[in-house]
Amino acid sequence: MADPRGFLKFTRGQAQRRPVELRLKDWREVYNPIASDFVTQQASRCMDCGIPFCHQGCPLGNLIPEWNDLVYREEFDRAIDRLHATNNFPEFTGRLCPAPCETACVLGINSDPVSIELVEKSIAEHAFEHGLIQPIDPVAETGRRVAVVGSGPSGLAAAQQLRRAGHSVDVYERSDKPGGLLRYGIPEFKMEKWVLERRLTQLRAEGITFICNTEIGIDMTLSELRGRYDAVVLCIGAGVPREIEVEGRELSGIYQAMEFLPLANRVALKELPFHPMSAKDKAVVIVGGGDTGADCLGTVHRQGARSVVQLEIMPEPPRERPASNPWPTWPTLYRISSAHEEGGDRMFSLSTKRFIGSDGKVQALEVVEVEMKMTDSGLRFEEIPGSQRRIEADLVLIATGFLGPEKTVQNGSPLPTDPRSNIQTDRDWMVEEGLFAAGDCRRGQSLIVWAIAEGRSVAKAVDRYLMGESFLPAPIQTDTRALAL
Ligand SMILES: Cc1cc2nc3c(=O)[nH]c(=O)nc-3n(C[C@H](O)[C@H](O)[C@H](O)COP(=O)(O)OP(=O)(O)OC[C@H]3O[C@@H](n4cnc5c(N)ncnc54)[C@H](O)[C@@H]3O)c2cc1C
Ligand code: SF4
């Protein structure tokens, strides 16, 4: 184990964010680089618990106490092997994961949890810096051909695992470049794109082919694709946005977050000269208080918004864990992301009644206060009479979540869906003979760590389908969600 007294000697430390006034002037990552002695000290806080609850907290089953111990001993080369044993892309999760492992860490019962994500990111960065991450060739070629549709984290993880099992893998992507939400959804200030490119270089060198600008269902039908390959894996994400269907929605100046963020990313990357919906000098209202809303917030600040308000229908969460939400469950808490630290007002318990405009352009939102009620049929929001008010806006961004995968891929080949309109698979990740699905398109809008876990799991299922058995490691052996349906 790491230092048995580490958690008594050191308090929890985190990577420092760059000063707000500096980081608002650029699109670079908000965090400063981390000194290695600080990482070693933080890793030493791990108690190597008899029952490491952090394992359960992590959807990938990351071997957290093992690599905390190796980092404490400064054995970074062995640490990256243990990290890669369960996670293909720790440099993504080390930057972007909300770290359910940390909320499950046993130290969190009466102290601050181990800074697991910081250690994870540091191991990955050390490994890249020291040339420890190289292409890995499969032991033998199987002669089997697999197509993966979609190149987000689930598609990339599935592709890498399947290639390592010796299959020939082509990834089809409708965008001009691979990466899914890692490229055009998540802003630069959370993860710079060179981090993605660096990993794609490894995947290409391992023999994975990326076929971009190709939308399955439009440029090629799904049945044609299935005819060309021994197996096809759908990793197409959950891109259907939830709408706010109220009066005035048709006014100009109101956009879905995912109409706005990809263009902002392209401007930051200098792929576009300017943003046609830029927030510069505008009063911006972001509807939706979640992570996508926070990404819009950080983006409009950098574009020079005059003012920003973020609205949320849910009540303001508590600052500390309530007794009803004890360790090791995921706590619903008031979180202050880097974007919130940079400014803007947050308003809770508000619902949008209508958009008000003139000459076809949005000018304001009419909102009403709501009270959340738990009923037998689920959550209900009751309006508080007389609480209507107006919030000025010349740009409105809707970030109210997603409702499952787009249907384009199904053109001419309807697929089974679950009650939440996600693609339904059986317990072996199969939709139909030879057709599999994983990631957000299967489990609904989720997290990168879940996308990687699903990608690894579907790869094992596909390998077993093709070869009769599989030695690929996978976090989810049998899909319990499918069993429940
Ligand atoms: C703005 C935003 C910010 C987020 N931030 C975080 C975060 O900080 N941390 C976190 O853990 N999670 C975050 N998430 C969630 C996370 O990004 C997703 O859960 C994850 O990317 C899902 O991975 P995926 O591979 O299933 O799908 P995606 O990443 O959505 O990738 C799907 C890919 O499939 C392609 N595709 C779709 N249809 C077709 C077709 N017919 N033919 C060819 N290609 C197709 C798409 O172009 C896309 O590239 C965020 C989500 C959003 C929207
Ligand atoms: S739960 Fe926390 S202290 Fe225990 S092994 Fe995991 S990281 Fe270490």
XYZ file of C-alpha atoms and ligand atoms in Angstrom:
546
model
C 0.000 0.000 0.000
C 1.006 3.656 -0.331
C 2.114 5.462 2.840
C -0.033 3.996 5.708
C -0.111 7.446 7.317
C -0.416 9.436 4.092
C -4.055 10.385 4.665
C -3.129 11.701 8.131
C -0.154 13.717 6.880
C -1.639 15.347 3.795
C -4.937 16.981 2.970
C -6.648 16.534 -0.390
C -5.122 18.713 -3.092
C -6.303 19.435 -6.613
C -4.690 20.793 -9.781
C -4.701 24.583 -9.784
C -6.874 26.385 -12.306
C -5.302 29.277 -14.198
C -6.507 32.737 -13.067
C -9.951 33.552 -14.484
C -8.854 36.811 -16.140
C -6.086 34.968 -18.005
C -7.996 31.899 -19.075
C -10.937 33.928 -20.411
C -8.552 35.370 -22.999
C -7.855 32.006 -24.627
C -9.361 28.561 -25.258
C -6.608 26.582 -23.565
C -7.273 24.077 -20.785
C -8.110 25.776 -17.517
C -5.738 23.623 -15.408
C -2.045 24.268 -14.809
C 0.352 21.329 -15.249
C 0.799 19.245 -12.095
C 4.159 18.766 -10.322
C 5.051 15.086 -9.922
C 5.983 15.335 -6.194
C 2.500 16.735 -5.549
C 0.952 13.750 -7.363
C 3.069 11.306 -5.362
C 1.959 12.986 -2.150
C -1.709 12.857 -3.160
C -1.427 9.163 -4.147
C 0.074 8.462 -0.711
C -3.306 9.343 0.855
C -4.807 6.087 -0.485
C -5.507 3.620 2.357
C -5.537 0.507 0.102
C -8.894 -0.428 1.596
C -9.782 -4.086 2.145
C -12.942 -3.400 0.159
C -11.995 -0.552 -2.188
C -15.334 1.135 -2.812
C -13.630 3.278 -5.465
C -13.662 0.129 -7.687
C -17.428 -0.071 -7.449
C -17.746 3.663 -8.065
C -15.813 3.424 -11.334
C -17.809 1.998 -14.296
C -14.506 0.715 -15.729
C -13.529 -1.024 -12.493
C -10.235 0.904 -12.510
C -7.624 -0.714 -10.217
C -7.255 2.514 -8.262
C -5.389 1.429 -5.095
C -2.868 -0.483 -7.243
C -1.881 2.524 -9.296
C -2.007 4.873 -6.295
C 0.604 2.619 -4.685
C 2.753 2.522 -7.849
C 2.641 6.315 -8.169
C 3.589 6.701 -4.512
C 6.632 4.500 -5.316
C 7.248 6.592 -8.455
C 6.816 3.523 -10.673
C 4.882 5.423 -13.327
C 5.674 2.906 -16.093
C 4.004 0.086 -14.177
C 1.170 2.423 -13.159
C 0.213 3.102 -16.806
C 0.035 -0.655 -17.477
C -2.378 -1.143 -14.578
C -4.403 1.862 -15.728
C -4.568 0.637 -19.332
C -5.638 -2.787 -18.065
C -9.124 -1.332 -17.543
C -9.211 1.996 -19.386
C -8.174 2.660 -23.003
C -8.144 6.438 -22.645
C -7.189 7.623 -19.126
C -6.107 11.001 -20.531
C -9.780 11.644 -21.456
C -11.320 10.466 -18.187
C -8.488 12.100 -16.180
C -9.650 15.435 -17.598
C -13.387 15.041 -18.131
C -14.820 12.478 -15.738
C -17.003 13.685 -12.842
C -15.126 10.954 -10.934
C -17.793 8.723 -9.368
C -14.797 6.809 -7.914
C -13.992 9.815 -5.722
C -17.495 10.092 -4.297
C -17.260 6.368 -3.465
C -13.762 6.604 -1.876
C -13.797 5.338 1.705
C -11.841 8.372 2.919
C -14.900 10.405 1.968
C -16.840 9.006 4.947
C -15.251 11.464 7.348
C -12.593 13.274 5.328
C -11.870 14.390 1.757
C -11.477 11.568 -0.790
C -8.247 10.696 -2.572
C -7.671 12.911 -5.653
C -8.027 9.880 -7.921
C -8.672 11.780 -11.138
C -5.581 13.928 -10.653
C -3.444 10.814 -10.205
C -5.042 9.189 -13.267
C -4.342 12.189 -15.503
C -0.765 12.439 -14.212
C -0.030 8.767 -14.953
C -1.342 9.167 -18.508
C 0.574 12.395 -19.160
C 3.796 10.967 -17.730
C 3.418 7.910 -19.962
C 2.895 9.923 -23.150
C 5.746 12.271 -22.249
C 8.137 9.357 -21.731
C 7.139 7.430 -24.859
C 5.494 4.637 -22.857
C 2.338 4.662 -24.984
C 3.114 2.976 -28.281
C 0.990 1.120 -30.848
C 0.284 -2.490 -29.848
C 0.047 -5.077 -32.629
C -2.359 -8.005 -32.280
C -0.737 -11.362 -31.656
C -2.405 -12.826 -34.759
C -4.758 -11.658 -37.509
C -8.164 -13.366 -37.497
C -9.204 -12.383 -41.025
C -12.545 -11.126 -39.650
C -13.793 -7.649 -40.607
C -15.680 -5.334 -38.246
C -17.230 -1.910 -38.945
C -17.780 0.533 -36.089
C -20.248 3.344 -36.834
C -19.426 6.493 -34.836
C -16.062 7.598 -33.476
C -16.920 8.955 -30.012
C -15.307 7.383 -26.940
C -17.446 4.217 -27.172
C -16.585 3.661 -30.851
C -12.891 4.352 -30.258
C -12.715 1.967 -27.281
C -14.586 -0.763 -29.184
C -12.343 -0.306 -32.229
C -9.112 -0.474 -30.234
C -10.174 -3.588 -28.330
C -11.393 -5.367 -31.470
C -8.185 -4.543 -33.324
C -6.145 -5.898 -30.424
C -8.086 -9.138 -30.740
C -6.767 -9.352 -34.322
C -9.801 -8.210 -36.320
C -9.615 -5.739 -39.159
C -11.499 -2.606 -38.010
C -12.940 0.296 -40.040
C -14.590 3.194 -38.199
C -17.245 5.136 -40.139
C -17.869 8.729 -39.060
C -20.195 11.305 -40.559
C -18.118 14.300 -39.358
C -14.986 15.398 -41.165
C -12.779 14.140 -38.309
C -13.078 11.388 -35.679
C -13.740 11.907 -31.957
C -17.515 12.363 -31.544
C -18.376 14.699 -28.683
C -14.719 14.692 -27.636
C -14.006 16.786 -30.729
C -16.968 19.013 -31.467
C -19.046 18.916 -28.258
C -16.567 19.337 -25.430
C -14.873 22.747 -25.485
C -11.111 23.251 -25.753
C -10.941 24.714 -22.245
C -11.953 21.287 -20.861
C -9.782 19.190 -23.192
C -7.575 20.512 -25.954
C -7.878 18.594 -29.209
C -4.201 17.614 -29.370
C -5.027 15.222 -26.535
C -7.508 13.462 -28.828
C -5.169 13.612 -31.846
C -2.346 12.047 -29.827
C -4.508 8.994 -29.049
C -5.890 8.781 -32.603
C -2.293 8.549 -33.838
C -1.884 5.401 -31.751
C -5.165 3.909 -33.028
C -4.221 4.571 -36.661
C -0.754 3.064 -36.124
C -2.422 -0.040 -34.712
C -4.162 -0.456 -38.073
C -7.612 1.054 -37.449
C -8.974 2.891 -40.513
C -11.180 5.961 -40.100
C -13.626 6.623 -42.926
C -14.941 10.144 -42.289
C -17.578 12.257 -44.059
C -19.647 9.075 -44.402
C -23.072 8.945 -42.796
C -24.523 5.468 -42.542
C -28.180 5.674 -43.595
C -27.378 8.399 -46.144
C -24.072 7.731 -47.892
C -24.447 3.985 -47.434
C -27.372 1.990 -46.046
C -26.934 -0.028 -42.887
C -27.813 -3.236 -44.759
C -25.151 -2.520 -47.371
C -22.608 -1.964 -44.594
C -23.664 -5.165 -42.854
C -23.212 -7.021 -46.127
C -19.567 -5.924 -46.306
C -18.507 -6.887 -42.761
C -18.671 -9.875 -40.432
C -20.021 -7.654 -37.648
C -21.170 -4.038 -37.288
C -21.155 -2.034 -34.030
C -23.345 1.064 -33.722
C -21.788 3.729 -31.485
C -23.732 6.674 -32.862
C -24.367 8.630 -29.653
C -27.617 10.161 -28.394
C -27.897 13.269 -30.519
C -31.628 14.067 -30.461
C -31.950 17.208 -28.332
C -34.802 17.780 -25.873
C -36.828 20.779 -27.052
C -38.625 23.534 -25.168
C -41.924 23.607 -26.970
C -43.359 26.955 -25.929
C -44.643 30.054 -27.709
C -41.884 31.970 -29.506
C -39.515 29.010 -29.979
C -39.316 29.858 -33.705
C -37.705 33.278 -33.030
C -34.171 33.715 -34.268
C -31.455 33.884 -31.619
C -32.628 30.641 -29.948
C -30.406 27.632 -30.553
C -29.798 24.165 -29.262
C -26.468 23.846 -27.385
C -25.255 21.336 -29.963
C -25.994 23.772 -32.810
C -23.809 26.301 -30.991
C -20.909 24.392 -29.367
C -19.532 22.555 -32.436
C -19.159 25.852 -34.339
C -17.497 27.450 -31.281
C -15.022 24.574 -31.209
C -14.295 25.027 -34.918
C -13.640 28.753 -34.405
C -11.336 27.989 -31.441
C -9.480 25.520 -33.698
C -9.338 28.139 -36.486
C -11.341 25.859 -38.794
C -13.906 28.689 -39.117
C -13.138 32.428 -39.228
C -16.058 33.503 -36.989
C -19.067 32.119 -35.106
C -22.325 33.024 -36.879
C -24.207 32.955 -33.536
C -21.416 34.500 -31.427
C -22.381 35.754 -27.961
C -20.193 38.858 -28.252
C -21.842 41.819 -26.469
C -25.086 39.855 -26.063
C -27.298 39.157 -23.084
C -27.234 35.347 -23.020
C -29.648 32.994 -21.286
C -28.710 29.318 -21.054
C -31.669 27.075 -20.327
C -30.408 23.986 -18.501
C -28.150 23.862 -15.471
C -26.151 20.725 -16.309
C -22.717 20.117 -17.788
C -23.697 20.991 -21.355
C -25.078 24.276 -20.002
C -21.780 24.861 -18.175
C -19.897 24.256 -21.444
C -22.089 26.898 -23.105
C -21.370 29.220 -20.158
C -17.568 28.949 -20.480
C -17.863 29.377 -24.249
C -20.019 32.528 -24.230
C -17.740 34.108 -21.611
C -14.789 33.600 -23.940
C -16.779 35.048 -26.838
C -17.375 38.242 -24.814
C -21.027 37.975 -23.707
C -22.402 41.127 -22.035
C -24.254 39.128 -19.392
C -25.093 35.458 -18.817
C -27.858 33.765 -16.860
C -28.130 29.978 -16.495
C -31.614 28.687 -15.677
C -32.450 25.381 -14.038
C -35.883 23.889 -13.385
C -34.658 21.788 -10.437
C -34.304 23.402 -6.989
C -30.867 24.581 -5.868
C -29.002 21.506 -4.580
C -27.441 21.442 -1.092
C -23.743 22.307 -0.577
C -23.151 19.295 1.706
C -24.348 15.687 1.408
C -27.812 15.415 2.985
C -28.463 12.426 5.269
C -30.753 11.014 2.557
C -27.846 10.892 0.083
C -25.085 9.220 2.120
C -21.655 7.918 1.120
C -20.948 6.025 -1.195
C -23.904 7.094 -3.372
C -23.415 9.760 -6.014
C -24.283 13.023 -4.227
C -26.564 15.606 -5.835
C -24.694 18.710 -4.732
C -24.298 22.328 -5.784
C -21.240 22.080 -8.033
C -19.052 24.934 -9.129
C -17.382 24.009 -12.400
C -14.552 26.067 -13.860
C -17.121 27.820 -16.073
C -19.234 28.848 -13.064
C -16.129 30.271 -11.423
C -15.754 32.561 -14.440
C -19.028 34.442 -13.880
C -22.715 34.499 -14.775
C -25.832 34.145 -12.620
C -27.412 30.815 -11.764
C -31.151 30.672 -11.116
C -33.005 27.593 -9.883
C -36.641 26.398 -9.774
C -37.549 28.316 -12.933
C -39.514 27.076 -15.930
C -39.698 28.824 -19.310
C -43.274 29.896 -20.181
C -42.585 31.611 -23.520
C -40.013 33.441 -25.588
C -40.790 37.081 -26.342
C -39.424 38.809 -29.439
C -39.790 41.542 -31.958
C -39.127 41.536 -35.726
C -38.620 37.781 -35.506
C -35.733 38.087 -33.004
C -35.753 36.939 -29.395
C -35.667 39.705 -26.763
C -36.613 38.000 -23.511
C -37.913 34.880 -21.780
C -40.945 34.798 -19.575
C -40.208 32.403 -16.721
C -42.202 31.210 -13.743
C -41.073 29.828 -10.391
C -41.938 26.188 -9.851
C -42.152 23.861 -6.888
C -40.916 20.308 -7.370
C -43.366 17.621 -6.183
C -42.682 13.902 -5.989
C -45.802 11.989 -7.126
C -46.598 8.334 -7.789
C -46.031 8.948 -11.487
C -42.659 10.691 -10.940
C -41.475 14.285 -10.567
C -43.925 17.144 -11.206
C -43.234 20.874 -11.292
C -46.087 23.073 -10.051
C -46.105 26.728 -11.010
C -46.222 29.253 -8.186
C -49.054 31.655 -9.061
C -47.995 35.262 -9.661
C -44.266 34.411 -9.860
C -43.825 35.138 -13.578
C -40.939 37.380 -14.554
C -39.046 38.460 -17.608
C -35.358 37.880 -18.318
C -33.784 39.860 -21.154
C -31.963 37.836 -23.790
C -30.650 38.334 -27.293
C -29.140 34.851 -27.404
C -30.786 31.769 -25.854
C -29.015 28.412 -25.698
C -31.047 25.321 -24.887
C -29.127 22.684 -22.937
C -31.920 20.548 -21.544
C -30.545 17.121 -22.411
C -30.968 14.512 -25.132
C -33.654 12.006 -26.085
C -31.741 9.121 -27.637
C -30.038 8.397 -30.947
C -30.915 9.989 -34.259
C -32.822 7.717 -36.640
C -30.806 8.342 -39.835
C -28.827 5.135 -39.461
C -32.128 3.239 -39.468
C -33.212 4.572 -42.900
C -34.824 1.507 -44.441
C -33.758 -0.727 -41.508
C -35.874 0.042 -38.395
C -34.213 -1.214 -35.208
C -35.704 -2.263 -31.864
C -35.730 0.502 -29.269
C -36.260 0.512 -25.504
C -38.959 2.611 -23.765
C -36.543 5.578 -23.693
C -36.047 5.342 -27.483
C -32.482 4.061 -27.194
C -31.329 1.167 -29.396
C -32.193 -2.061 -27.633
C -29.728 -4.933 -27.419
C -29.923 -8.356 -25.851
C -27.717 -9.299 -22.909
C -24.826 -9.895 -25.313
C -24.984 -6.373 -26.762
C -26.563 -7.661 -29.982
C -29.401 -5.827 -31.748
C -29.825 -8.364 -34.532
C -27.607 -11.130 -35.929
C -24.147 -9.570 -36.389
C -25.320 -6.056 -35.415
C -24.301 -4.641 -32.011
C -24.720 -1.323 -30.189
C -22.912 0.484 -27.369
C -22.437 3.877 -25.742
C -24.961 6.697 -25.493
C -27.091 5.294 -28.361
C -27.760 2.231 -26.193
C -27.753 3.518 -22.616
C -28.937 7.093 -23.290
C -27.021 10.301 -22.721
C -24.295 9.490 -20.220
C -20.604 9.967 -19.491
C -17.309 9.326 -21.237
C -16.345 6.723 -18.658
C -19.548 4.803 -19.402
C -18.975 5.131 -23.147
C -15.497 3.574 -22.775
C -16.900 0.844 -20.505
C -19.604 0.050 -23.071
C -17.055 0.094 -25.916
C -14.824 -2.406 -24.114
C -17.786 -4.603 -23.254
C -19.294 -4.675 -26.743
C -15.835 -5.514 -28.158
C -15.681 -8.637 -26.022
C -19.187 -9.627 -27.115
C -18.337 -9.118 -30.808
C -15.064 -11.046 -30.434
C -16.967 -13.927 -28.795
C -19.560 -13.824 -31.610
C -16.837 -14.002 -34.263
C -14.477 -16.472 -32.593
C -16.641 -18.529 -30.229
C -14.684 -17.289 -27.195
C -12.933 -14.076 -26.168
C -10.009 -13.258 -23.936
C -10.581 -9.520 -24.093
C -11.072 -7.921 -20.676
C -14.393 -6.122 -20.186
C -16.009 -4.318 -17.262
C -19.571 -5.416 -18.032
C -19.736 -9.132 -18.883
C -23.488 -9.449 -19.192
C -25.740 -6.502 -19.718
C -27.952 -6.307 -16.670
C -29.972 -3.458 -18.183
C -31.010 -5.774 -21.014
C -31.972 -8.417 -18.459
C -34.239 -5.927 -16.728
C -36.133 -5.025 -19.913
C -21.560 19.425 -24.681
C -21.287 18.135 -23.978
C -20.309 18.092 -23.007
C -20.044 16.899 -22.335
N -19.079 16.890 -21.378
C -18.795 15.739 -20.727
C -17.792 15.704 -19.743
O -17.161 16.710 -19.442
N -17.541 14.521 -19.129
C -18.214 13.381 -19.445
O -17.924 12.320 -18.878
N -19.195 13.382 -20.377
C -19.488 14.544 -21.029
N -20.475 14.549 -21.976
C -21.126 13.271 -22.340
C -20.176 12.445 -23.254
O -19.556 13.296 -24.187
C -20.937 11.337 -23.951
O -21.548 10.524 -22.966
C -20.006 10.475 -24.814
O -19.318 11.248 -25.759
C -20.806 9.381 -25.525
O -19.937 8.683 -26.355
P -20.472 7.877 -27.618
O -19.258 7.319 -28.258
O -21.542 6.952 -27.213
O -21.158 8.965 -28.572
P -20.659 10.390 -29.238
O -19.465 10.890 -28.511
O -21.874 11.169 -29.280
O -20.200 9.915 -30.671
C -21.123 9.455 -31.624
C -20.515 9.633 -33.012
O -21.312 8.966 -33.978
C -21.355 9.745 -35.158
N -22.552 9.339 -35.911
C -23.854 9.450 -35.534
N -24.666 8.934 -36.472
C -23.860 8.483 -37.472
C -24.123 7.851 -38.732
N -25.373 7.573 -39.111
N -23.062 7.532 -39.523
C -21.776 7.813 -39.132
N -21.495 8.429 -37.963
C -22.518 8.745 -37.139
C -21.429 11.160 -34.625
O -21.056 12.113 -35.608
C -20.430 11.075 -33.469
O -19.120 11.362 -33.906
C -20.784 15.730 -22.651
C -21.793 15.775 -23.608
C -22.055 16.964 -24.260
C -23.155 17.019 -25.284
S -11.580 3.811 -1.595
Fe -10.149 5.587 -1.580
S -8.709 5.137 0.062
Fe -9.787 3.200 -0.390
S -8.518 2.140 -1.937
Fe -9.970 3.396 -3.120
S -8.906 5.374 -3.461
Fe -7.768 4.291 -1.815
